Structure formats: C-alpha cells, structure tokens
Amino acid sequence: MSKKGALSSFLKSKKPAEEQRPEVKEVDLKAKSPADITPDDVLGLRRACDEFLCKTTDNVYHIDFVSFKLRDLDRDIVLFEVAKPPDMPYEPPSEDDTDDGRFVRYDFTSDFLRLKNVGATVGFRIGDKPVNNFRMIERHYFKDRVLKTFDFDFPFCIPNSSNTCEHLYEFPKMSEAEIMEMVQAPYETRSDSFYFVDNQLVMHNRADYSYKGTS
C-alpha cells in the first residue's frame, strides 16, 4: 500500500560556491561508472551535458516522478503544470527504454526570465527499497556558462511512499541585455538534473528552454 504524503515539505536550495570547484568535463564522467560519479563531480561541470551520464536501469530504487508544477510565488500564479493519471501503473526501467522520458523541451515567454521567486512542486513515488540521502542537483546553463545551481536534500524516503515537496527557487537578477540575448537564442538555455542516493548517481534528466513564446 502506498503511504500518502510520507514526505511533504518546502526545500530551499543550498548555495554552492562555483568558483571554488575544479572544472569537470562530461567526457571524463562518461568514462566513469555511474556509481562512481559524485555530487562534487557534477557540480564541477561548466556546460550542459550532451548525453546522459547513467542508464534508466540505474534507478534501482524505482523513483517515479508523477507530477510537476511551477508557480510564481510573488503573484501565486501557476506557470506550468503536468501530471500522470493517478491510476497509471509504474513501469520499471528496462534496457530497451528510450531517452524520450528523460528529456523535456520548455517554451516560455521572456517574462519568465524576470521572475524573482518560483516554486516547483514535485510529486514522486518510491519503490520497495528505502531511500537514504536523496539529493537533487539541478544545473542551469546558457551556452557555455553556468547560470544557477539548485541543490536539495531529502534525508530519508520510506519504501512504497508517495511524496510531495516544493522547491523554492530564487532566480538571479538579469539585465535586459542578458534577457534579450537568451530570447534570441532559443534552446541554448539548458539544464541537467542529477539525482543521487547515498552519493551514487541513480537518475539524470535533461531539458532545454526557449523564451520566445507569446502570452
């Protein structure tokens, strides 16, 4: 039986010091086993990954993301929302999986870049194994520079639980020139989301973004 609301919390990102970390390249991490890739490794990346650093089958904890909502905290407006049907059964990862479910393309307006505080509500389920030290690291880049890193920790998720949390994002202030540069370069803003359990990489999702949409 699924345990509803086993984790329900608000998480504020830690603030890693980018300049204090040695640079890490994707090619070096691809040469490693996913079990040997550490949070410090991915925090050293200076550009978005072109490939995934682990397989879907590395998700041995059967962590399943079932809903996602973005909202403007200052105005309490929902910006984006998607969810799986509540009765949709979980399908364990297999070697035949494609990467379609691990890559998302977002289309926003330029107003998104002017937001100050955004909440991302995530719903996820856990399989039969307990999950200790579940850590989510999200890196955002524009072309070859790091825009922002968000780093969240969950101390423990109980087996067979359904969990909800809201990540609180403080967006960096950008000049109008920087905003226009990003608007004129659709999908060159990219992100990597890395998920670790006990400091071992178990999931990697990627996304890109356009800000040329209309209201």
JSON list of C-alpha atoms in Angstrom, two decimals:
[
{"chain": "A", "resi": 1, "resn": "MET", "atom": "CA", "xyz": [0.00, 0.00, 0.00]},
{"chain": "A", "resi": 2, "resn": "SER", "atom": "CA", "xyz": [1.29, 3.42, -0.89]},
{"chain": "A", "resi": 3, "resn": "LYS", "atom": "CA", "xyz": [1.87, 5.74, 2.05]},
{"chain": "A", "resi": 4, "resn": "LYS", "atom": "CA", "xyz": [0.38, 9.08, 1.06]},
{"chain": "A", "resi": 5, "resn": "GLY", "atom": "CA", "xyz": [2.17, 12.25, 1.99]},
{"chain": "A", "resi": 6, "resn": "ALA", "atom": "CA", "xyz": [5.07, 10.46, 3.62]},
{"chain": "A", "resi": 7, "resn": "LEU", "atom": "CA", "xyz": [7.18, 13.46, 2.72]},
{"chain": "A", "resi": 8, "resn": "SER", "atom": "CA", "xyz": [5.62, 16.89, 2.33]},
{"chain": "A", "resi": 9, "resn": "SER", "atom": "CA", "xyz": [7.97, 19.79, 2.69]},
{"chain": "A", "resi": 10, "resn": "PHE", "atom": "CA", "xyz": [9.38, 23.06, 1.40]},
{"chain": "A", "resi": 11, "resn": "LEU", "atom": "CA", "xyz": [13.03, 22.92, 0.37]},
{"chain": "A", "resi": 12, "resn": "LYS", "atom": "CA", "xyz": [15.27, 25.90, -0.19]},
{"chain": "A", "resi": 13, "resn": "SER", "atom": "CA", "xyz": [18.33, 25.41, -2.34]},
{"chain": "A", "resi": 14, "resn": "LYS", "atom": "CA", "xyz": [21.82, 25.45, -0.92]},
{"chain": "A", "resi": 15, "resn": "LYS", "atom": "CA", "xyz": [24.24, 27.91, -2.50]},
{"chain": "A", "resi": 16, "resn": "PRO", "atom": "CA", "xyz": [27.35, 26.13, -3.78]},
{"chain": "A", "resi": 17, "resn": "ALA", "atom": "CA", "xyz": [30.44, 28.21, -4.48]},
{"chain": "A", "resi": 18, "resn": "GLU", "atom": "CA", "xyz": [31.04, 27.72, -8.19]},
{"chain": "A", "resi": 19, "resn": "GLU", "atom": "CA", "xyz": [34.42, 29.39, -8.31]},
{"chain": "A", "resi": 20, "resn": "GLN", "atom": "CA", "xyz": [35.89, 27.10, -5.63]},
{"chain": "A", "resi": 21, "resn": "ARG", "atom": "CA", "xyz": [35.41, 23.88, -7.60]},
{"chain": "A", "resi": 22, "resn": "PRO", "atom": "CA", "xyz": [37.79, 22.47, -10.21]},
{"chain": "A", "resi": 23, "resn": "GLU", "atom": "CA", "xyz": [36.26, 22.18, -13.68]},
{"chain": "A", "resi": 24, "resn": "VAL", "atom": "CA", "xyz": [34.94, 18.76, -14.67]},
{"chain": "A", "resi": 25, "resn": "LYS", "atom": "CA", "xyz": [34.25, 17.73, -18.27]},
{"chain": "A", "resi": 26, "resn": "GLU", "atom": "CA", "xyz": [31.46, 15.46, -19.46]},
{"chain": "A", "resi": 27, "resn": "VAL", "atom": "CA", "xyz": [33.89, 13.18, -21.29]},
{"chain": "A", "resi": 28, "resn": "ASP", "atom": "CA", "xyz": [35.65, 12.42, -18.00]},
{"chain": "A", "resi": 29, "resn": "LEU", "atom": "CA", "xyz": [32.38, 11.49, -16.31]},
{"chain": "A", "resi": 30, "resn": "LYS", "atom": "CA", "xyz": [31.30, 9.32, -19.25]},
{"chain": "A", "resi": 31, "resn": "ALA", "atom": "CA", "xyz": [34.44, 7.26, -18.63]},
{"chain": "A", "resi": 32, "resn": "LYS", "atom": "CA", "xyz": [33.24, 6.50, -15.09]},
{"chain": "A", "resi": 33, "resn": "SER", "atom": "CA", "xyz": [30.65, 4.07, -13.86]},
{"chain": "A", "resi": 34, "resn": "PRO", "atom": "CA", "xyz": [27.52, 5.94, -12.70]},
{"chain": "A", "resi": 35, "resn": "ALA", "atom": "CA", "xyz": [28.11, 4.51, -9.22]},
{"chain": "A", "resi": 36, "resn": "ASP", "atom": "CA", "xyz": [31.44, 6.39, -9.14]},
{"chain": "A", "resi": 37, "resn": "ILE", "atom": "CA", "xyz": [30.03, 9.77, -10.22]},
{"chain": "A", "resi": 38, "resn": "THR", "atom": "CA", "xyz": [29.71, 12.01, -7.18]},
{"chain": "A", "resi": 39, "resn": "PRO", "atom": "CA", "xyz": [27.78, 15.21, -6.43]},
{"chain": "A", "resi": 40, "resn": "ASP", "atom": "CA", "xyz": [31.11, 17.08, -6.47]},
{"chain": "A", "resi": 41, "resn": "ASP", "atom": "CA", "xyz": [31.72, 15.78, -9.99]},
{"chain": "A", "resi": 42, "resn": "VAL", "atom": "CA", "xyz": [28.51, 17.21, -11.46]},
{"chain": "A", "resi": 43, "resn": "LEU", "atom": "CA", "xyz": [28.90, 20.46, -9.51]},
{"chain": "A", "resi": 44, "resn": "GLY", "atom": "CA", "xyz": [32.15, 20.95, -11.40]},
{"chain": "A", "resi": 45, "resn": "LEU", "atom": "CA", "xyz": [30.53, 20.85, -14.86]},
{"chain": "A", "resi": 46, "resn": "ARG", "atom": "CA", "xyz": [30.72, 24.17, -16.71]},
{"chain": "A", "resi": 47, "resn": "ARG", "atom": "CA", "xyz": [28.31, 23.37, -19.55]},
{"chain": "A", "resi": 48, "resn": "ALA", "atom": "CA", "xyz": [25.22, 21.23, -20.07]},
{"chain": "A", "resi": 49, "resn": "CYS", "atom": "CA", "xyz": [25.69, 17.56, -20.84]},
{"chain": "A", "resi": 50, "resn": "ASP", "atom": "CA", "xyz": [25.10, 16.35, -24.40]},
{"chain": "A", "resi": 51, "resn": "GLU", "atom": "CA", "xyz": [24.43, 12.81, -23.25]},
{"chain": "A", "resi": 52, "resn": "PHE", "atom": "CA", "xyz": [23.04, 11.06, -20.18]},
{"chain": "A", "resi": 53, "resn": "LEU", "atom": "CA", "xyz": [25.52, 10.02, -17.51]},
{"chain": "A", "resi": 54, "resn": "CYS", "atom": "CA", "xyz": [23.57, 6.95, -16.38]},
{"chain": "A", "resi": 55, "resn": "LYS", "atom": "CA", "xyz": [21.03, 4.45, -17.70]},
{"chain": "A", "resi": 56, "resn": "THR", "atom": "CA", "xyz": [17.37, 4.35, -16.75]},
{"chain": "A", "resi": 57, "resn": "THR", "atom": "CA", "xyz": [18.09, 0.96, -15.17]},
{"chain": "A", "resi": 58, "resn": "ASP", "atom": "CA", "xyz": [20.41, 2.63, -12.65]},
{"chain": "A", "resi": 59, "resn": "ASN", "atom": "CA", "xyz": [17.22, 3.77, -10.92]},
{"chain": "A", "resi": 60, "resn": "VAL", "atom": "CA", "xyz": [17.16, 0.64, -8.74]},
{"chain": "A", "resi": 61, "resn": "TYR", "atom": "CA", "xyz": [15.02, 2.46, -6.15]},
{"chain": "A", "resi": 62, "resn": "HIS", "atom": "CA", "xyz": [12.20, 2.82, -8.70]},
{"chain": "A", "resi": 63, "resn": "ILE", "atom": "CA", "xyz": [11.84, 6.55, -8.06]},
{"chain": "A", "resi": 64, "resn": "ASP", "atom": "CA", "xyz": [8.95, 7.67, -10.24]},
{"chain": "A", "resi": 65, "resn": "PHE", "atom": "CA", "xyz": [8.13, 11.35, -10.80]},
{"chain": "A", "resi": 66, "resn": "VAL", "atom": "CA", "xyz": [4.37, 11.66, -11.22]},
{"chain": "A", "resi": 67, "resn": "SER", "atom": "CA", "xyz": [3.63, 15.40, -11.15]},
{"chain": "A", "resi": 68, "resn": "PHE", "atom": "CA", "xyz": [5.29, 18.77, -11.63]},
{"chain": "A", "resi": 69, "resn": "LYS", "atom": "CA", "xyz": [4.01, 22.32, -11.14]},
{"chain": "A", "resi": 70, "resn": "LEU", "atom": "CA", "xyz": [5.73, 25.68, -11.47]},
{"chain": "A", "resi": 71, "resn": "ARG", "atom": "CA", "xyz": [4.29, 28.77, -9.87]},
{"chain": "A", "resi": 72, "resn": "ASP", "atom": "CA", "xyz": [5.25, 32.41, -9.45]},
{"chain": "A", "resi": 73, "resn": "LEU", "atom": "CA", "xyz": [5.50, 32.76, -5.68]},
{"chain": "A", "resi": 74, "resn": "ASP", "atom": "CA", "xyz": [5.23, 36.54, -5.68]},
{"chain": "A", "resi": 75, "resn": "ARG", "atom": "CA", "xyz": [1.90, 36.54, -7.53]},
{"chain": "A", "resi": 76, "resn": "ASP", "atom": "CA", "xyz": [0.76, 32.98, -6.65]},
{"chain": "A", "resi": 77, "resn": "ILE", "atom": "CA", "xyz": [0.16, 32.16, -10.33]},
{"chain": "A", "resi": 78, "resn": "VAL", "atom": "CA", "xyz": [0.60, 28.68, -11.82]},
{"chain": "A", "resi": 79, "resn": "LEU", "atom": "CA", "xyz": [3.00, 28.88, -14.76]},
{"chain": "A", "resi": 80, "resn": "PHE", "atom": "CA", "xyz": [3.14, 25.25, -15.83]},
{"chain": "A", "resi": 81, "resn": "GLU", "atom": "CA", "xyz": [1.59, 22.00, -14.62]},
{"chain": "A", "resi": 82, "resn": "VAL", "atom": "CA", "xyz": [1.69, 18.38, -15.74]},
{"chain": "A", "resi": 83, "resn": "ALA", "atom": "CA", "xyz": [0.78, 15.10, -14.03]},
{"chain": "A", "resi": 84, "resn": "LYS", "atom": "CA", "xyz": [0.46, 11.41, -14.83]},
{"chain": "A", "resi": 85, "resn": "PRO", "atom": "CA", "xyz": [-3.03, 9.89, -14.49]},
{"chain": "A", "resi": 86, "resn": "PRO", "atom": "CA", "xyz": [-3.44, 8.77, -10.85]},
{"chain": "A", "resi": 87, "resn": "ASP", "atom": "CA", "xyz": [-4.23, 5.19, -11.90]},
{"chain": "A", "resi": 88, "resn": "MET", "atom": "CA", "xyz": [-1.26, 4.90, -14.26]},
{"chain": "A", "resi": 89, "resn": "PRO", "atom": "CA", "xyz": [0.81, 1.88, -13.17]},
{"chain": "A", "resi": 90, "resn": "TYR", "atom": "CA", "xyz": [4.54, 2.16, -12.62]},
{"chain": "A", "resi": 91, "resn": "GLU", "atom": "CA", "xyz": [6.70, 0.52, -15.29]},
{"chain": "A", "resi": 92, "resn": "PRO", "atom": "CA", "xyz": [10.17, -0.45, -14.05]},
{"chain": "A", "resi": 93, "resn": "PRO", "atom": "CA", "xyz": [13.06, 0.71, -16.25]},
{"chain": "A", "resi": 94, "resn": "SER", "atom": "CA", "xyz": [14.47, -1.73, -18.78]},
{"chain": "A", "resi": 95, "resn": "GLU", "atom": "CA", "xyz": [17.42, -1.92, -21.15]},
{"chain": "A", "resi": 96, "resn": "ASP", "atom": "CA", "xyz": [15.01, -1.23, -24.03]},
{"chain": "A", "resi": 97, "resn": "ASP", "atom": "CA", "xyz": [13.99, 2.21, -22.71]},
{"chain": "A", "resi": 98, "resn": "THR", "atom": "CA", "xyz": [14.43, 5.22, -24.97]},
{"chain": "A", "resi": 99, "resn": "ASP", "atom": "CA", "xyz": [15.58, 8.56, -23.59]},
{"chain": "A", "resi": 100, "resn": "ASP", "atom": "CA", "xyz": [12.38, 10.38, -24.55]},
{"chain": "A", "resi": 101, "resn": "GLY", "atom": "CA", "xyz": [11.07, 10.36, -20.98]},
{"chain": "A", "resi": 102, "resn": "ARG", "atom": "CA", "xyz": [14.29, 11.88, -19.65]},
{"chain": "A", "resi": 103, "resn": "PHE", "atom": "CA", "xyz": [14.36, 14.96, -21.88]},
{"chain": "A", "resi": 104, "resn": "VAL", "atom": "CA", "xyz": [11.91, 17.88, -21.78]},
{"chain": "A", "resi": 105, "resn": "ARG", "atom": "CA", "xyz": [11.70, 20.97, -24.00]},
{"chain": "A", "resi": 106, "resn": "TYR", "atom": "CA", "xyz": [10.07, 24.02, -22.42]},
{"chain": "A", "resi": 107, "resn": "ASP", "atom": "CA", "xyz": [8.63, 27.06, -24.22]},
{"chain": "A", "resi": 108, "resn": "PHE", "atom": "CA", "xyz": [8.12, 30.15, -22.06]},
{"chain": "A", "resi": 109, "resn": "THR", "atom": "CA", "xyz": [7.77, 33.87, -22.68]},
{"chain": "A", "resi": 110, "resn": "SER", "atom": "CA", "xyz": [10.53, 36.35, -21.87]},
{"chain": "A", "resi": 111, "resn": "ASP", "atom": "CA", "xyz": [8.56, 37.29, -18.74]},
{"chain": "A", "resi": 112, "resn": "PHE", "atom": "CA", "xyz": [9.76, 34.05, -17.18]},
{"chain": "A", "resi": 113, "resn": "LEU", "atom": "CA", "xyz": [13.30, 35.44, -17.09]},
{"chain": "A", "resi": 114, "resn": "ARG", "atom": "CA", "xyz": [12.12, 38.40, -15.00]},
{"chain": "A", "resi": 115, "resn": "LEU", "atom": "CA", "xyz": [10.64, 36.28, -12.22]},
{"chain": "A", "resi": 116, "resn": "LYS", "atom": "CA", "xyz": [12.25, 36.52, -8.78]},
{"chain": "A", "resi": 117, "resn": "ASN", "atom": "CA", "xyz": [10.87, 33.60, -6.77]},
{"chain": "A", "resi": 118, "resn": "VAL", "atom": "CA", "xyz": [9.47, 30.41, -8.24]},
{"chain": "A", "resi": 119, "resn": "GLY", "atom": "CA", "xyz": [8.12, 27.31, -6.53]},
{"chain": "A", "resi": 120, "resn": "ALA", "atom": "CA", "xyz": [8.43, 23.90, -8.20]},
{"chain": "A", "resi": 121, "resn": "THR", "atom": "CA", "xyz": [6.12, 21.31, -6.67]},
{"chain": "A", "resi": 122, "resn": "VAL", "atom": "CA", "xyz": [7.24, 17.75, -7.42]},
{"chain": "A", "resi": 123, "resn": "GLY", "atom": "CA", "xyz": [5.32, 14.56, -6.73]},
{"chain": "A", "resi": 124, "resn": "PHE", "atom": "CA", "xyz": [7.18, 11.26, -6.73]},
{"chain": "A", "resi": 125, "resn": "ARG", "atom": "CA", "xyz": [6.80, 7.67, -5.65]},
{"chain": "A", "resi": 126, "resn": "ILE", "atom": "CA", "xyz": [9.36, 5.35, -4.09]},
{"chain": "A", "resi": 127, "resn": "GLY", "atom": "CA", "xyz": [9.66, 1.60, -4.72]},
{"chain": "A", "resi": 128, "resn": "ASP", "atom": "CA", "xyz": [10.26, -1.22, -2.26]},
{"chain": "A", "resi": 129, "resn": "LYS", "atom": "CA", "xyz": [13.68, -0.01, -1.08]},
{"chain": "A", "resi": 130, "resn": "PRO", "atom": "CA", "xyz": [14.26, 2.76, 1.47]},
{"chain": "A", "resi": 131, "resn": "VAL", "atom": "CA", "xyz": [15.96, 5.83, 0.01]},
{"chain": "A", "resi": 132, "resn": "ASN", "atom": "CA", "xyz": [18.64, 7.40, 2.19]},
{"chain": "A", "resi": 133, "resn": "ASN", "atom": "CA", "xyz": [20.20, 10.79, 1.48]},
{"chain": "A", "resi": 134, "resn": "PHE", "atom": "CA", "xyz": [18.22, 11.53, -1.67]},
{"chain": "A", "resi": 135, "resn": "ARG", "atom": "CA", "xyz": [19.85, 14.56, -3.27]},
{"chain": "A", "resi": 136, "resn": "MET", "atom": "CA", "xyz": [18.70, 16.56, -6.30]},
{"chain": "A", "resi": 137, "resn": "ILE", "atom": "CA", "xyz": [21.19, 18.82, -8.07]},
{"chain": "A", "resi": 138, "resn": "GLU", "atom": "CA", "xyz": [19.90, 20.99, -10.89]},
{"chain": "A", "resi": 139, "resn": "ARG", "atom": "CA", "xyz": [22.35, 22.96, -13.05]},
{"chain": "A", "resi": 140, "resn": "HIS", "atom": "CA", "xyz": [21.20, 25.66, -15.48]},
{"chain": "A", "resi": 141, "resn": "TYR", "atom": "CA", "xyz": [23.40, 26.96, -18.29]},
{"chain": "A", "resi": 142, "resn": "PHE", "atom": "CA", "xyz": [23.24, 29.45, -21.13]},
{"chain": "A", "resi": 143, "resn": "LYS", "atom": "CA", "xyz": [25.59, 28.39, -23.89]},
{"chain": "A", "resi": 144, "resn": "ASP", "atom": "CA", "xyz": [28.85, 27.65, -22.06]},
{"chain": "A", "resi": 145, "resn": "ARG", "atom": "CA", "xyz": [28.28, 29.45, -18.79]},
{"chain": "A", "resi": 146, "resn": "VAL", "atom": "CA", "xyz": [26.60, 28.40, -15.57]},
{"chain": "A", "resi": 147, "resn": "LEU", "atom": "CA", "xyz": [23.53, 30.48, -14.71]},
{"chain": "A", "resi": 148, "resn": "LYS", "atom": "CA", "xyz": [22.41, 28.88, -11.47]},
{"chain": "A", "resi": 149, "resn": "THR", "atom": "CA", "xyz": [22.69, 25.74, -9.38]},
{"chain": "A", "resi": 150, "resn": "PHE", "atom": "CA", "xyz": [19.91, 24.41, -7.17]},
{"chain": "A", "resi": 151, "resn": "ASP", "atom": "CA", "xyz": [20.81, 21.74, -4.63]},
{"chain": "A", "resi": 152, "resn": "PHE", "atom": "CA", "xyz": [18.24, 19.97, -2.44]},
{"chain": "A", "resi": 153, "resn": "ASP", "atom": "CA", "xyz": [18.46, 17.17, 0.13]},
{"chain": "A", "resi": 154, "resn": "PHE", "atom": "CA", "xyz": [15.93, 14.64, 1.41]},
{"chain": "A", "resi": 155, "resn": "PRO", "atom": "CA", "xyz": [17.32, 12.79, 4.45]},
{"chain": "A", "resi": 156, "resn": "PHE", "atom": "CA", "xyz": [15.06, 9.76, 4.03]},
{"chain": "A", "resi": 157, "resn": "CYS", "atom": "CA", "xyz": [12.12, 8.47, 1.95]},
{"chain": "A", "resi": 158, "resn": "ILE", "atom": "CA", "xyz": [10.27, 5.42, 3.22]},
{"chain": "A", "resi": 159, "resn": "PRO", "atom": "CA", "xyz": [9.57, 2.46, 0.88]},
{"chain": "A", "resi": 160, "resn": "ASN", "atom": "CA", "xyz": [6.33, 2.43, -1.14]},
{"chain": "A", "resi": 161, "resn": "SER", "atom": "CA", "xyz": [5.60, 6.06, -0.30]},
{"chain": "A", "resi": 162, "resn": "SER", "atom": "CA", "xyz": [4.07, 8.88, -2.32]},
{"chain": "A", "resi": 163, "resn": "ASN", "atom": "CA", "xyz": [5.84, 12.16, -1.64]},
{"chain": "A", "resi": 164, "resn": "THR", "atom": "CA", "xyz": [5.33, 15.82, -2.43]},
{"chain": "A", "resi": 165, "resn": "CYS", "atom": "CA", "xyz": [7.72, 18.71, -1.97]},
{"chain": "A", "resi": 166, "resn": "GLU", "atom": "CA", "xyz": [8.04, 22.25, -3.22]},
{"chain": "A", "resi": 167, "resn": "HIS", "atom": "CA", "xyz": [11.47, 23.52, -4.22]},
{"chain": "A", "resi": 168, "resn": "LEU", "atom": "CA", "xyz": [11.89, 27.24, -3.65]},
{"chain": "A", "resi": 169, "resn": "TYR", "atom": "CA", "xyz": [13.97, 28.89, -6.37]},
{"chain": "A", "resi": 170, "resn": "GLU", "atom": "CA", "xyz": [15.48, 32.35, -6.06]},
{"chain": "A", "resi": 171, "resn": "PHE", "atom": "CA", "xyz": [16.25, 33.39, -9.63]},
{"chain": "A", "resi": 172, "resn": "PRO", "atom": "CA", "xyz": [19.30, 35.56, -10.33]},
{"chain": "A", "resi": 173, "resn": "LYS", "atom": "CA", "xyz": [18.53, 39.10, -11.49]},
{"chain": "A", "resi": 174, "resn": "MET", "atom": "CA", "xyz": [19.44, 39.63, -15.14]},
{"chain": "A", "resi": 175, "resn": "SER", "atom": "CA", "xyz": [19.83, 42.78, -17.18]},
{"chain": "A", "resi": 176, "resn": "GLU", "atom": "CA", "xyz": [17.55, 43.43, -20.13]},
{"chain": "A", "resi": 177, "resn": "ALA", "atom": "CA", "xyz": [20.53, 42.86, -22.44]},
{"chain": "A", "resi": 178, "resn": "GLU", "atom": "CA", "xyz": [21.10, 39.42, -20.92]},
{"chain": "A", "resi": 179, "resn": "ILE", "atom": "CA", "xyz": [17.40, 38.60, -21.24]},
{"chain": "A", "resi": 180, "resn": "MET", "atom": "CA", "xyz": [17.32, 39.60, -24.90]},
{"chain": "A", "resi": 181, "resn": "GLU", "atom": "CA", "xyz": [20.42, 37.51, -25.59]},
{"chain": "A", "resi": 182, "resn": "MET", "atom": "CA", "xyz": [18.65, 34.45, -24.18]},
{"chain": "A", "resi": 183, "resn": "VAL", "atom": "CA", "xyz": [15.40, 35.21, -26.01]},
{"chain": "A", "resi": 184, "resn": "GLN", "atom": "CA", "xyz": [17.28, 35.41, -29.32]},
{"chain": "A", "resi": 185, "resn": "ALA", "atom": "CA", "xyz": [18.96, 32.03, -28.71]},
{"chain": "A", "resi": 186, "resn": "PRO", "atom": "CA", "xyz": [16.10, 29.54, -28.24]},
{"chain": "A", "resi": 187, "resn": "TYR", "atom": "CA", "xyz": [17.03, 26.20, -26.66]},
{"chain": "A", "resi": 188, "resn": "GLU", "atom": "CA", "xyz": [20.58, 27.31, -25.89]},
{"chain": "A", "resi": 189, "resn": "THR", "atom": "CA", "xyz": [19.47, 27.63, -22.28]},
{"chain": "A", "resi": 190, "resn": "ARG", "atom": "CA", "xyz": [19.76, 24.10, -20.94]},
{"chain": "A", "resi": 191, "resn": "SER", "atom": "CA", "xyz": [19.69, 22.22, -17.67]},
{"chain": "A", "resi": 192, "resn": "ASP", "atom": "CA", "xyz": [20.79, 18.94, -16.13]},
{"chain": "A", "resi": 193, "resn": "SER", "atom": "CA", "xyz": [19.02, 17.38, -13.16]},
{"chain": "A", "resi": 194, "resn": "PHE", "atom": "CA", "xyz": [21.06, 14.80, -11.27]},
{"chain": "A", "resi": 195, "resn": "TYR", "atom": "CA", "xyz": [19.59, 12.52, -8.60]},
{"chain": "A", "resi": 196, "resn": "PHE", "atom": "CA", "xyz": [21.77, 10.78, -6.03]},
{"chain": "A", "resi": 197, "resn": "VAL", "atom": "CA", "xyz": [21.04, 8.21, -3.33]},
{"chain": "A", "resi": 198, "resn": "ASP", "atom": "CA", "xyz": [23.81, 7.85, -0.75]},
{"chain": "A", "resi": 199, "resn": "ASN", "atom": "CA", "xyz": [26.08, 9.84, -3.11]},
{"chain": "A", "resi": 200, "resn": "GLN", "atom": "CA", "xyz": [25.55, 7.44, -6.03]},
{"chain": "A", "resi": 201, "resn": "LEU", "atom": "CA", "xyz": [24.03, 8.73, -9.29]},
{"chain": "A", "resi": 202, "resn": "VAL", "atom": "CA", "xyz": [20.75, 6.93, -9.99]},
{"chain": "A", "resi": 203, "resn": "MET", "atom": "CA", "xyz": [18.93, 9.30, -12.39]},
{"chain": "A", "resi": 204, "resn": "HIS", "atom": "CA", "xyz": [19.80, 12.05, -14.87]},
{"chain": "A", "resi": 205, "resn": "ASN", "atom": "CA", "xyz": [17.25, 14.22, -16.70]},
{"chain": "A", "resi": 206, "resn": "ARG", "atom": "CA", "xyz": [17.93, 16.95, -19.24]},
{"chain": "A", "resi": 207, "resn": "ALA", "atom": "CA", "xyz": [15.96, 19.92, -20.57]},
{"chain": "A", "resi": 208, "resn": "ASP", "atom": "CA", "xyz": [16.25, 22.93, -22.84]},
{"chain": "A", "resi": 209, "resn": "TYR", "atom": "CA", "xyz": [14.34, 26.19, -22.91]},
{"chain": "A", "resi": 210, "resn": "SER", "atom": "CA", "xyz": [13.03, 28.83, -25.30]},
{"chain": "A", "resi": 211, "resn": "TYR", "atom": "CA", "xyz": [11.78, 32.22, -24.15]},
{"chain": "A", "resi": 212, "resn": "LYS", "atom": "CA", "xyz": [10.30, 33.40, -27.47]},
{"chain": "A", "resi": 213, "resn": "GLY", "atom": "CA", "xyz": [6.74, 32.33, -26.69]},
{"chain": "A", "resi": 214, "resn": "THR", "atom": "CA", "xyz": [3.78, 34.69, -26.63]},
{"chain": "A", "resi": 215, "resn": "SER", "atom": "CA", "xyz": [1.42, 35.23, -23.71]}
]
